[in-house]
PDB file of C-alpha atoms in Angstrom:
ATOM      1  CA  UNK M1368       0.000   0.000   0.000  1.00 95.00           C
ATOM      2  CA  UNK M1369       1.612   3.336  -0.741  1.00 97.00           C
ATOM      3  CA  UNK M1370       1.766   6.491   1.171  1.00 98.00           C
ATOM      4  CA  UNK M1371      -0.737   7.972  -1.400  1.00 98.00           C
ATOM      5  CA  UNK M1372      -3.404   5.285  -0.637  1.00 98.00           C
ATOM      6  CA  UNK M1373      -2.900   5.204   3.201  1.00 98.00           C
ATOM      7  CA  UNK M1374      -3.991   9.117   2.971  1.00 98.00           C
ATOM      8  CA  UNK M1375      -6.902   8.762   0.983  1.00 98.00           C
ATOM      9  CA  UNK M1376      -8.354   5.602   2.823  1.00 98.00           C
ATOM     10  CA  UNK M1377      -8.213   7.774   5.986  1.00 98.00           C
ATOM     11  CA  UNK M1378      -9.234  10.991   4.185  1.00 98.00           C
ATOM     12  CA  UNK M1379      -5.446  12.518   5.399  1.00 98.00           C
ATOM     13  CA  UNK M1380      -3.811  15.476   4.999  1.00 97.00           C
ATOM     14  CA  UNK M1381      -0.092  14.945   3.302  1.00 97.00           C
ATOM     15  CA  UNK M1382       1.812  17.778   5.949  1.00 98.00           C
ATOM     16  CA  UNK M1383       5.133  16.547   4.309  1.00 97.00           C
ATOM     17  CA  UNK M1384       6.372  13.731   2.214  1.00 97.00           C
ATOM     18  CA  UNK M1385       7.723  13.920  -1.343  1.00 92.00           C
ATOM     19  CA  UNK M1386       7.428  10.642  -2.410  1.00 95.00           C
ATOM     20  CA  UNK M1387       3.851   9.368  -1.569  1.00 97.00           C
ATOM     21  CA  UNK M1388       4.172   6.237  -3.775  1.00 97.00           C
ATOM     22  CA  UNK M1389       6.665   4.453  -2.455  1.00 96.00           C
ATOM     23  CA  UNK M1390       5.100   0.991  -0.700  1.00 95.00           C
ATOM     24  CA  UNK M1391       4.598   0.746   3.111  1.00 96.00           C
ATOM     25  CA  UNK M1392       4.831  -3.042   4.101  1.00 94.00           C
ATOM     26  CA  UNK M1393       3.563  -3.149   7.535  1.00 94.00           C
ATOM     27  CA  UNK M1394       1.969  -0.685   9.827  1.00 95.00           C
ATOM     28  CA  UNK M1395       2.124  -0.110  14.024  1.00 94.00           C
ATOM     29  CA  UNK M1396      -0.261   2.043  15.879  1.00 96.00           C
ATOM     30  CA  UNK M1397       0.506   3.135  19.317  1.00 95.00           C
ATOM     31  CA  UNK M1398       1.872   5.899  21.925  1.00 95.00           C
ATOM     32  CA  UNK M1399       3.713   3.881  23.563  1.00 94.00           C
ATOM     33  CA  UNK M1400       7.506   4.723  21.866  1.00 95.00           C
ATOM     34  CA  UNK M1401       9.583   2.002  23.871  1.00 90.00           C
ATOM     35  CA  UNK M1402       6.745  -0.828  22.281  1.00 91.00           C
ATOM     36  CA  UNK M1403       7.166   0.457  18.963  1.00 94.00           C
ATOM     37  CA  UNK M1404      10.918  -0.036  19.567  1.00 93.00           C
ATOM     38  CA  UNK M1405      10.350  -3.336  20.783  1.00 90.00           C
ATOM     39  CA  UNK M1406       8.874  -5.148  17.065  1.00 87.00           C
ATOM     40  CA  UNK M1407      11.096  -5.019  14.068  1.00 78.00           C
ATOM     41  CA  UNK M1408       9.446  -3.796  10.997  1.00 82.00           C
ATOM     42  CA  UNK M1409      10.056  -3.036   7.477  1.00 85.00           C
ATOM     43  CA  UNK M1410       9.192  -0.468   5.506  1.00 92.00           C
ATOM     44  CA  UNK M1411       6.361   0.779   8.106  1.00 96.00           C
ATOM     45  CA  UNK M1412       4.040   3.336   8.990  1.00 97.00           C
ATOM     46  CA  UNK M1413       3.552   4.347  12.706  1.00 97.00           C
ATOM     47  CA  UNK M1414      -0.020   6.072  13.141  1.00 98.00           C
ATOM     48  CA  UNK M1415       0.159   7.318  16.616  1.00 98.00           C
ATOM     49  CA  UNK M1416      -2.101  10.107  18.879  1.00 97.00           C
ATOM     50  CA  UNK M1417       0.940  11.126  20.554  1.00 96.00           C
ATOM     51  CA  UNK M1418       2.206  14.893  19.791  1.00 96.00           C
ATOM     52  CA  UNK M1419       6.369  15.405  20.423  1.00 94.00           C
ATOM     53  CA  UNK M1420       9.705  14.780  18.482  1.00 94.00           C
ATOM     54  CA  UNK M1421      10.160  11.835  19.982  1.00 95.00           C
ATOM     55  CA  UNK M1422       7.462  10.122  17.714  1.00 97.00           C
ATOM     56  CA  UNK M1423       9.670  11.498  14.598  1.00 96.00           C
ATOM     57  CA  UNK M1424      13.234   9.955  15.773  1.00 96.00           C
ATOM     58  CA  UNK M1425      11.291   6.987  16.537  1.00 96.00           C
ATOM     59  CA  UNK M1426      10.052   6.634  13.565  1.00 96.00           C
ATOM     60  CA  UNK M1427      13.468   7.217  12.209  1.00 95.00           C
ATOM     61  CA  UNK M1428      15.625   4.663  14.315  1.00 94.00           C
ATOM     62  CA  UNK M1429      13.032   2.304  13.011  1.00 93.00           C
ATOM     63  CA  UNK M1430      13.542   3.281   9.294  1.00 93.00           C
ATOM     64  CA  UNK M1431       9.732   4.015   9.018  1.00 96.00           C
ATOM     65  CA  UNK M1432       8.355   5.423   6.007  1.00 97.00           C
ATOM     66  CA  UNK M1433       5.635   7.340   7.112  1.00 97.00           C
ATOM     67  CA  UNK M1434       3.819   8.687  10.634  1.00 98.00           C
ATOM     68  CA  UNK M1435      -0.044   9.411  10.582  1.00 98.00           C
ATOM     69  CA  UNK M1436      -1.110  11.716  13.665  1.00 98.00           C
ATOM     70  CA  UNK M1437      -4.950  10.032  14.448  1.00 98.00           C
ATOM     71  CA  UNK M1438      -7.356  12.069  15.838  1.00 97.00           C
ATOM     72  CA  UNK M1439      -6.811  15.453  14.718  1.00 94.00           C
ATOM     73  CA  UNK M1440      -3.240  15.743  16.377  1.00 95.00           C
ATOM     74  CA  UNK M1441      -1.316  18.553  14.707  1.00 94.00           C
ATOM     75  CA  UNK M1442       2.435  17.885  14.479  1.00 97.00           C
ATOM     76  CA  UNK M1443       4.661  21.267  15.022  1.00 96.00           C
ATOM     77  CA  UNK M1444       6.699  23.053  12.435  1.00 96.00           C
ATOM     78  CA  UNK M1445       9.907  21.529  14.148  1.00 94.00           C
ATOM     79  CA  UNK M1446       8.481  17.845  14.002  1.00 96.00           C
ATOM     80  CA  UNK M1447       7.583  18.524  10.602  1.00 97.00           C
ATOM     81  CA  UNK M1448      11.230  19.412   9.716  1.00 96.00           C
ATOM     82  CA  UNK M1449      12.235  16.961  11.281  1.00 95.00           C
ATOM     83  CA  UNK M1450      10.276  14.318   9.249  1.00 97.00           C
ATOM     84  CA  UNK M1451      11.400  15.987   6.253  1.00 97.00           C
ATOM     85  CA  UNK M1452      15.311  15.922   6.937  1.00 94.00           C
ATOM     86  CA  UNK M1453      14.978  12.179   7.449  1.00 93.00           C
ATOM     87  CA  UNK M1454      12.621  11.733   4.038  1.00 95.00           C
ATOM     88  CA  UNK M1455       9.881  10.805   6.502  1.00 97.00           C
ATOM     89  CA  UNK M1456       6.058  11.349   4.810  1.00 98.00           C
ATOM     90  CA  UNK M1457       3.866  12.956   7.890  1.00 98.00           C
ATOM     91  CA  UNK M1458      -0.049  12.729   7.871  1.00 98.00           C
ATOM     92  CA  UNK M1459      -2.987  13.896   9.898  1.00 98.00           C
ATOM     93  CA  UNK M1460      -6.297  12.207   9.786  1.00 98.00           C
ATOM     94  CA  UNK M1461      -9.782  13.211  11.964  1.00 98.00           C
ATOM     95  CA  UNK M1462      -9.845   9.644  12.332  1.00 98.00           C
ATOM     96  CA  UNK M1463      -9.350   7.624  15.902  1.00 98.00           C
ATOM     97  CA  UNK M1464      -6.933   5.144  16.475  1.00 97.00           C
ATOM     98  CA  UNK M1465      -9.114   2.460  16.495  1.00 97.00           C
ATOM     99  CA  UNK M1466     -10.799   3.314  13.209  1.00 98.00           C
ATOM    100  CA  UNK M1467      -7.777   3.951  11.730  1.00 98.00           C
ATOM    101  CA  UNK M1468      -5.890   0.882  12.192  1.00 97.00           C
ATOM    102  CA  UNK M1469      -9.143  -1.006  11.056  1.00 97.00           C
ATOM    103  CA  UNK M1470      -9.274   0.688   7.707  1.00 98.00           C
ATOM    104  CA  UNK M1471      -5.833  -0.199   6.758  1.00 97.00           C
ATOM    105  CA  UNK M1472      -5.706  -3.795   8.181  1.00 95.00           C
ATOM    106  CA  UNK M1473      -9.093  -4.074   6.338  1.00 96.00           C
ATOM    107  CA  UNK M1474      -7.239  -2.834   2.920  1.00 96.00           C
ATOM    108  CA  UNK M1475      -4.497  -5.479   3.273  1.00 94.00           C
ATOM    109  CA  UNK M1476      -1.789  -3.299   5.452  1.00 94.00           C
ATOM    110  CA  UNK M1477      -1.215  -5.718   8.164  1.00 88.00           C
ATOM    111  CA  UNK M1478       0.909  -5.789  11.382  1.00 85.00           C
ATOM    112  CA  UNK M1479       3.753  -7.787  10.403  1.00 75.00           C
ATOM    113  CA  UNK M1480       5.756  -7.326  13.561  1.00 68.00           C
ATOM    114  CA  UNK M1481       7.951  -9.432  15.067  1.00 68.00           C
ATOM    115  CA  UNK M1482       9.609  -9.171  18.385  1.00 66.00           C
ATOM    116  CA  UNK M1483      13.478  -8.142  18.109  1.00 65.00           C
ATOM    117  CA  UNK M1484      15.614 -11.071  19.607  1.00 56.00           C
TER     118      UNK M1484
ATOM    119  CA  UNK I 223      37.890  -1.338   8.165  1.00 52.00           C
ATOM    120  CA  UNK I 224      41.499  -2.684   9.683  1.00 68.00           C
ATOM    121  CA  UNK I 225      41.534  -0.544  12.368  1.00 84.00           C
ATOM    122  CA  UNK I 226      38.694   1.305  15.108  1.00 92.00           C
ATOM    123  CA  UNK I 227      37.265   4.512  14.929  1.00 94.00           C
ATOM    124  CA  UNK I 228      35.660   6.201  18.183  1.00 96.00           C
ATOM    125  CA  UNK I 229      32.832   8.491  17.845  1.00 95.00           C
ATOM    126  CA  UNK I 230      32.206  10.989  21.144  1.00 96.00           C
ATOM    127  CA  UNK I 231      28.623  12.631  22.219  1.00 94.00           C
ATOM    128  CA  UNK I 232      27.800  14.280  25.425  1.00 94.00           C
ATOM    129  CA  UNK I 233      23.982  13.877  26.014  1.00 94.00           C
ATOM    130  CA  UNK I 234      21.988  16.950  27.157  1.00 91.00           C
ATOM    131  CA  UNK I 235      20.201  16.132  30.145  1.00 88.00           C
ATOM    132  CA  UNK I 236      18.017  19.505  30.138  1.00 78.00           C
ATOM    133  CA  UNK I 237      15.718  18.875  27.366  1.00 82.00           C
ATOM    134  CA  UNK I 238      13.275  15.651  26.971  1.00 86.00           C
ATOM    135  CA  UNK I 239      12.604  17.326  23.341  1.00 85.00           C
ATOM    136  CA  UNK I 240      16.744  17.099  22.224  1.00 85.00           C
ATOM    137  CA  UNK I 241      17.004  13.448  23.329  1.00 90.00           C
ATOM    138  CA  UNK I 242      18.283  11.232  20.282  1.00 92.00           C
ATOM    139  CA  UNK I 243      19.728  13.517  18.700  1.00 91.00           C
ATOM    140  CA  UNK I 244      23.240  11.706  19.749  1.00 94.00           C
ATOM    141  CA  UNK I 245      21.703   8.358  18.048  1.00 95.00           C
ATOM    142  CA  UNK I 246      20.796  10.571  15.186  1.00 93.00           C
ATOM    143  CA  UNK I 247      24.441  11.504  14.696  1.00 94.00           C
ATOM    144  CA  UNK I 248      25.723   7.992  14.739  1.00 95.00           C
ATOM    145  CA  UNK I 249      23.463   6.837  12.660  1.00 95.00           C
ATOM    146  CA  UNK I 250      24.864   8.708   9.372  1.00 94.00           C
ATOM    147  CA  UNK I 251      28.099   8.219  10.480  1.00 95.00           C
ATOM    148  CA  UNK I 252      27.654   4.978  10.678  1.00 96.00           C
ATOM    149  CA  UNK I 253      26.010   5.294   7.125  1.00 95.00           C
ATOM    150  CA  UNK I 254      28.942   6.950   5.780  1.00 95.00           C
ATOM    151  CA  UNK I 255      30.945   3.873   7.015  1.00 94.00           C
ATOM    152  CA  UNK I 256      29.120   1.753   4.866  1.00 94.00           C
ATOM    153  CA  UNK I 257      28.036  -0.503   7.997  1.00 95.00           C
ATOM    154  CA  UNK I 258      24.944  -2.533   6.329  1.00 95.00           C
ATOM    155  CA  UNK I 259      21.330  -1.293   7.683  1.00 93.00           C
ATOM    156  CA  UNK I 260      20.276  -4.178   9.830  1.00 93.00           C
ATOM    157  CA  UNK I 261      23.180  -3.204  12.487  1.00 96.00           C
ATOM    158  CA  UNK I 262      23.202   0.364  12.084  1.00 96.00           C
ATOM    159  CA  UNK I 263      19.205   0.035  12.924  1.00 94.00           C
ATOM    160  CA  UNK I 264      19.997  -2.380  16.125  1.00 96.00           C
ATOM    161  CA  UNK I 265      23.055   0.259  17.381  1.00 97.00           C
ATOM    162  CA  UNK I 266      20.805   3.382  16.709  1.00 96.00           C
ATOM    163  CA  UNK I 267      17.446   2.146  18.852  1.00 96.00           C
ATOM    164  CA  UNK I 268      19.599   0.495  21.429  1.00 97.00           C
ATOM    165  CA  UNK I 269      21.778   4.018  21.745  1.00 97.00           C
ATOM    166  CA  UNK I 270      18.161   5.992  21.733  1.00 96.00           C
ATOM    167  CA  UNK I 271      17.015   3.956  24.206  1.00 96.00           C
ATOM    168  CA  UNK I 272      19.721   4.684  26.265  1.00 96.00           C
ATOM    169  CA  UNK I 273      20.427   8.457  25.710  1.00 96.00           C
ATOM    170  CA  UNK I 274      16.110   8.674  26.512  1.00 95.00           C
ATOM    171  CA  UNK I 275      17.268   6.411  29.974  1.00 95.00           C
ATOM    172  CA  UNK I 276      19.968   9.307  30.501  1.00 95.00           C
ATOM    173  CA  UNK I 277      17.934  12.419  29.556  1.00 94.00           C
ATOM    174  CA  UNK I 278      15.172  11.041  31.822  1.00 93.00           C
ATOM    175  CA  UNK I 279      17.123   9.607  35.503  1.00 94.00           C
ATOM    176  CA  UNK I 280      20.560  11.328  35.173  1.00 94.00           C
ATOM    177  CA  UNK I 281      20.690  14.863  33.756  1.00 92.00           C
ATOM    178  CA  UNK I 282      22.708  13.708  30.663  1.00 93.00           C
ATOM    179  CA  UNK I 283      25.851  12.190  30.382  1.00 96.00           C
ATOM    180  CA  UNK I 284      28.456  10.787  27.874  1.00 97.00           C
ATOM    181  CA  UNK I 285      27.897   8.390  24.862  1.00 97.00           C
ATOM    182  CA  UNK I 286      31.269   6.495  23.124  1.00 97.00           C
ATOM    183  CA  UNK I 287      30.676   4.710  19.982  1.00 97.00           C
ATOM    184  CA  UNK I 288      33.665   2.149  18.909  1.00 97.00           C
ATOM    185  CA  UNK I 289      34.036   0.815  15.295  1.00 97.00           C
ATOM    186  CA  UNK I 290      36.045  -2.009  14.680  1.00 95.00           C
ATOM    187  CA  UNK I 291      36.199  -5.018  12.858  1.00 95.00           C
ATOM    188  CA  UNK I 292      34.205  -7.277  14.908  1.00 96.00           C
ATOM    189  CA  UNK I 293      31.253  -4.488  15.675  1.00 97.00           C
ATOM    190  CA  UNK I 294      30.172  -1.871  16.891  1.00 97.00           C
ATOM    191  CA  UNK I 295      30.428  -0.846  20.827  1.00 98.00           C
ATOM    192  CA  UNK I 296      28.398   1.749  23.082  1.00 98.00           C
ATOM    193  CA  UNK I 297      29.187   2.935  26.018  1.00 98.00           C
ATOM    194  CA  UNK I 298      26.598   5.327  27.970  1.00 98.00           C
ATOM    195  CA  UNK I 299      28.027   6.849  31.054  1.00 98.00           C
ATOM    196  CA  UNK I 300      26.059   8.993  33.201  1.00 96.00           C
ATOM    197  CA  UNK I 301      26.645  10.794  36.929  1.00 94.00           C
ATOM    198  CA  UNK I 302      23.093  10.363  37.800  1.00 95.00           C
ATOM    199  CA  UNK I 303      21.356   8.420  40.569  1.00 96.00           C
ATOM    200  CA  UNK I 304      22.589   4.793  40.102  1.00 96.00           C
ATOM    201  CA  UNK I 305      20.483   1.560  39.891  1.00 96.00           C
ATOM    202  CA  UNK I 306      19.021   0.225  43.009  1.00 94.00           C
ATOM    203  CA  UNK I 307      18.543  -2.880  41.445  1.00 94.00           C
ATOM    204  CA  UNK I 308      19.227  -3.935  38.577  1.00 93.00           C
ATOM    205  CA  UNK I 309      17.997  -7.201  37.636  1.00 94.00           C
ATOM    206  CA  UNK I 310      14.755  -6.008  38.394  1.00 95.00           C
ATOM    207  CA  UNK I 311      15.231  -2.465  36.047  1.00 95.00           C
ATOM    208  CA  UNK I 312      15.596  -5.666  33.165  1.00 95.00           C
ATOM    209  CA  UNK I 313      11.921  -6.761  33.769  1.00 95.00           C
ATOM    210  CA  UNK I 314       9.996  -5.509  30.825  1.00 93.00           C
ATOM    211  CA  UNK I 315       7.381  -3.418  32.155  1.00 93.00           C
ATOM    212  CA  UNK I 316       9.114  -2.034  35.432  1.00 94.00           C
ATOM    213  CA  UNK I 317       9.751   1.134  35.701  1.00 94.00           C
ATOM    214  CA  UNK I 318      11.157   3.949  38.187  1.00 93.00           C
ATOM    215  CA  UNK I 319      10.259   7.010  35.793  1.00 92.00           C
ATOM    216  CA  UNK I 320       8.126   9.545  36.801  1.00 90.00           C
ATOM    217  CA  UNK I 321       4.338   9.829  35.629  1.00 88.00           C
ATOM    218  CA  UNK I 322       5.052  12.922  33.451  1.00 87.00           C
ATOM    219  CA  UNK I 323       7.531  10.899  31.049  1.00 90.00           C
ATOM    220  CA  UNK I 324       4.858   8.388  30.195  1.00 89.00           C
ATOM    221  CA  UNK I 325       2.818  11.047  28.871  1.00 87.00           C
ATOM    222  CA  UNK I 326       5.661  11.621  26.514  1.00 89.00           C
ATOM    223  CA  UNK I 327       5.777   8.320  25.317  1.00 93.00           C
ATOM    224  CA  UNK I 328       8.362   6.639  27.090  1.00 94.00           C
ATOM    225  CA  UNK I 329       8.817   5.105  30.997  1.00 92.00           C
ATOM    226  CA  UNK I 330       6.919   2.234  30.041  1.00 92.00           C
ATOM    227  CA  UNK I 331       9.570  -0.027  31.904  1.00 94.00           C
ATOM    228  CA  UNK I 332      11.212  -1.196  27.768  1.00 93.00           C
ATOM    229  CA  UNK I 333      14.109   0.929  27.999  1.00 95.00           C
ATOM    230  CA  UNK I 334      16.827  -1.624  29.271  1.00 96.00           C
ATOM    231  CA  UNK I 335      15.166  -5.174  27.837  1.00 95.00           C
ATOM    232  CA  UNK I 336      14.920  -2.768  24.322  1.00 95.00           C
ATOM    233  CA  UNK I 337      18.462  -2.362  24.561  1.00 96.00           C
ATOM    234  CA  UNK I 338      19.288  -5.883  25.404  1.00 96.00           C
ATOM    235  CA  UNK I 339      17.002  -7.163  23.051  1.00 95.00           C
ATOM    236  CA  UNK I 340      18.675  -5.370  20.634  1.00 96.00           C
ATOM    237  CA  UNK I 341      22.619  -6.014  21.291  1.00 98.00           C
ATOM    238  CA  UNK I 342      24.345  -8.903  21.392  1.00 98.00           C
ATOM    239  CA  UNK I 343      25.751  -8.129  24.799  1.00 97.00           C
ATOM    240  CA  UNK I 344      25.242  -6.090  27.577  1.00 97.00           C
ATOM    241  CA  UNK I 345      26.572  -4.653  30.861  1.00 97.00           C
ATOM    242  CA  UNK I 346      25.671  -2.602  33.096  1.00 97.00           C
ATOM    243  CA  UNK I 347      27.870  -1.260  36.181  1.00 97.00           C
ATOM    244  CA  UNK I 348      26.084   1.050  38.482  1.00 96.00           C
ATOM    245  CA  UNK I 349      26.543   2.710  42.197  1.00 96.00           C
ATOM    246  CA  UNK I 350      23.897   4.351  43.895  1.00 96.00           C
ATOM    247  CA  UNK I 351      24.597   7.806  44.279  1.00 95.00           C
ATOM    248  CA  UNK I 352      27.483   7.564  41.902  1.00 96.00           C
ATOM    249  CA  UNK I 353      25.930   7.223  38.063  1.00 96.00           C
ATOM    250  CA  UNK I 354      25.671   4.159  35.400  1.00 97.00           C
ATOM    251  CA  UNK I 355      27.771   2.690  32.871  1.00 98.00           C
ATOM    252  CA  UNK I 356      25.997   0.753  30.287  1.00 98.00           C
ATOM    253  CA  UNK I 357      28.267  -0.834  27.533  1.00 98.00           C
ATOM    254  CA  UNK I 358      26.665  -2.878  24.569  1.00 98.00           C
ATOM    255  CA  UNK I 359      27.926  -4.109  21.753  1.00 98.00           C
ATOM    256  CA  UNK I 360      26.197  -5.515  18.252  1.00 98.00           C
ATOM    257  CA  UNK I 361      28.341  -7.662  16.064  1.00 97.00           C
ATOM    258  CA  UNK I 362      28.966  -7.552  12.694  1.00 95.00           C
TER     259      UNK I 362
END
């Protein structure tokens, strides 16, 4: 599923990203950093509700592709250049977490964690 | 590589926001060394984990990165409290951080089994009162 698609199935707005069709292969969604630390993923998306640069380094120490901030969470102008220095694709959907975790699993974007070690 | 190559970062304890940006550093130099990305991911979370540990008990403290040709060290050495105990600061899930740092994502008690989990080995020397040295090391 690319970037692209991920917005549009959660009705998203792209706050930075400049290639949106490159292909996410697995997805996490939490708040909880240290957990999304804990599963290896590849080539992931990390939709999360929590609001600091910590969710951006995260992302990047994971290699992620691409954060969505659920529920109307607005990322700052420093996250945001953040993402952008480390070719990380930000979004923002109106959408819970719940809801949007379901509509991507639904659309074939599943978990594919595994626990590191 | 032939020979070792020692990276130094001092970790600013002030501010929660800053934190990582050590791990950030190593993790294009470690790029520009040409280190392949599976180990340069497993050095990078283990040495985030650890610089969040220091920002968050410890005010700070120093982070040494060794190259060489069997891996890739860290050491994280901090002047800050010390671990009462430390077996028990390895249980996933237990956790001496205060309330405020869980709002922030972190002090979820995965900090130290993260970085073990990560590493293929692990130390850590600590005296109360005195500060922490945690040295890791992932192999090539």
């Amino acid at each position: 599923m690319t970037i692209r698609e991920i917005g549009d199935l959660l009705d998203a707005r792209v706050l930075c990203g400049k290639d949106l069709d490159v292909d996410v292969k697995s997805a996490c969604g939490s708040d909880m950093m240290s957990d999304v630390l804990a599963f290896v993923k590849h080539r992931a998306a990390l939709l999360t509700g929590l609001v600091n640069p910590q969710v951006i380094r995260t992302a990047e120490m994971m290699d992620m592709l691409c954060v969505v901030f659920v529920r109307d969470k607005t990322p700052t102008i420093d996250m945001i250049e953040l993402a952008e220095e480390s070719g990380i694709a930000v979004l923002a959907t109106s959408k819970r977490m719940y809801e949007a975790c379901g509509i991507l699993y639904a659309n074939g974007l599943k978990g594919n964690g595994e626990l590191h070690g | 590589m032939g020979e070792s190559l020692a990276f130094h970062y001092e970790v600013d304890g002030g501010d929660f926001t800053s934190a990582g940006q050590a791990s950030v550093k190593i993790k294009k130099n470690l790029r520009q060394l040409g280190v392949d990305a599976e180990t340069i991911r497993r050095v990078s979370i283990a040495m985030y984990e650890g610089e969040i540990n220091m920002v968050i008990h410890a005010n700070g403290g120093n982070a040494d990165v060794i190259v060489d040709d069997t891996g890739v060290t860290i050491i994280l050495a901090d002047k800050g409290p010390g671990i009462a105990d430390t077996e028990k600061a390895m249980e996933e899930g237990y956790s001496t951080a205060p309330d405020n740092v869980r709002s922030l994502g972190f002090g979820a008690g995965m900090g130290l089994p993260n970085m073990k989990r990560y590493t293929d080995d692990m130390k850590i020397e600590s005296v109360l009162g005195e500060g922490t040295t945690i040295t890791m090391k992932v192999n090539f």
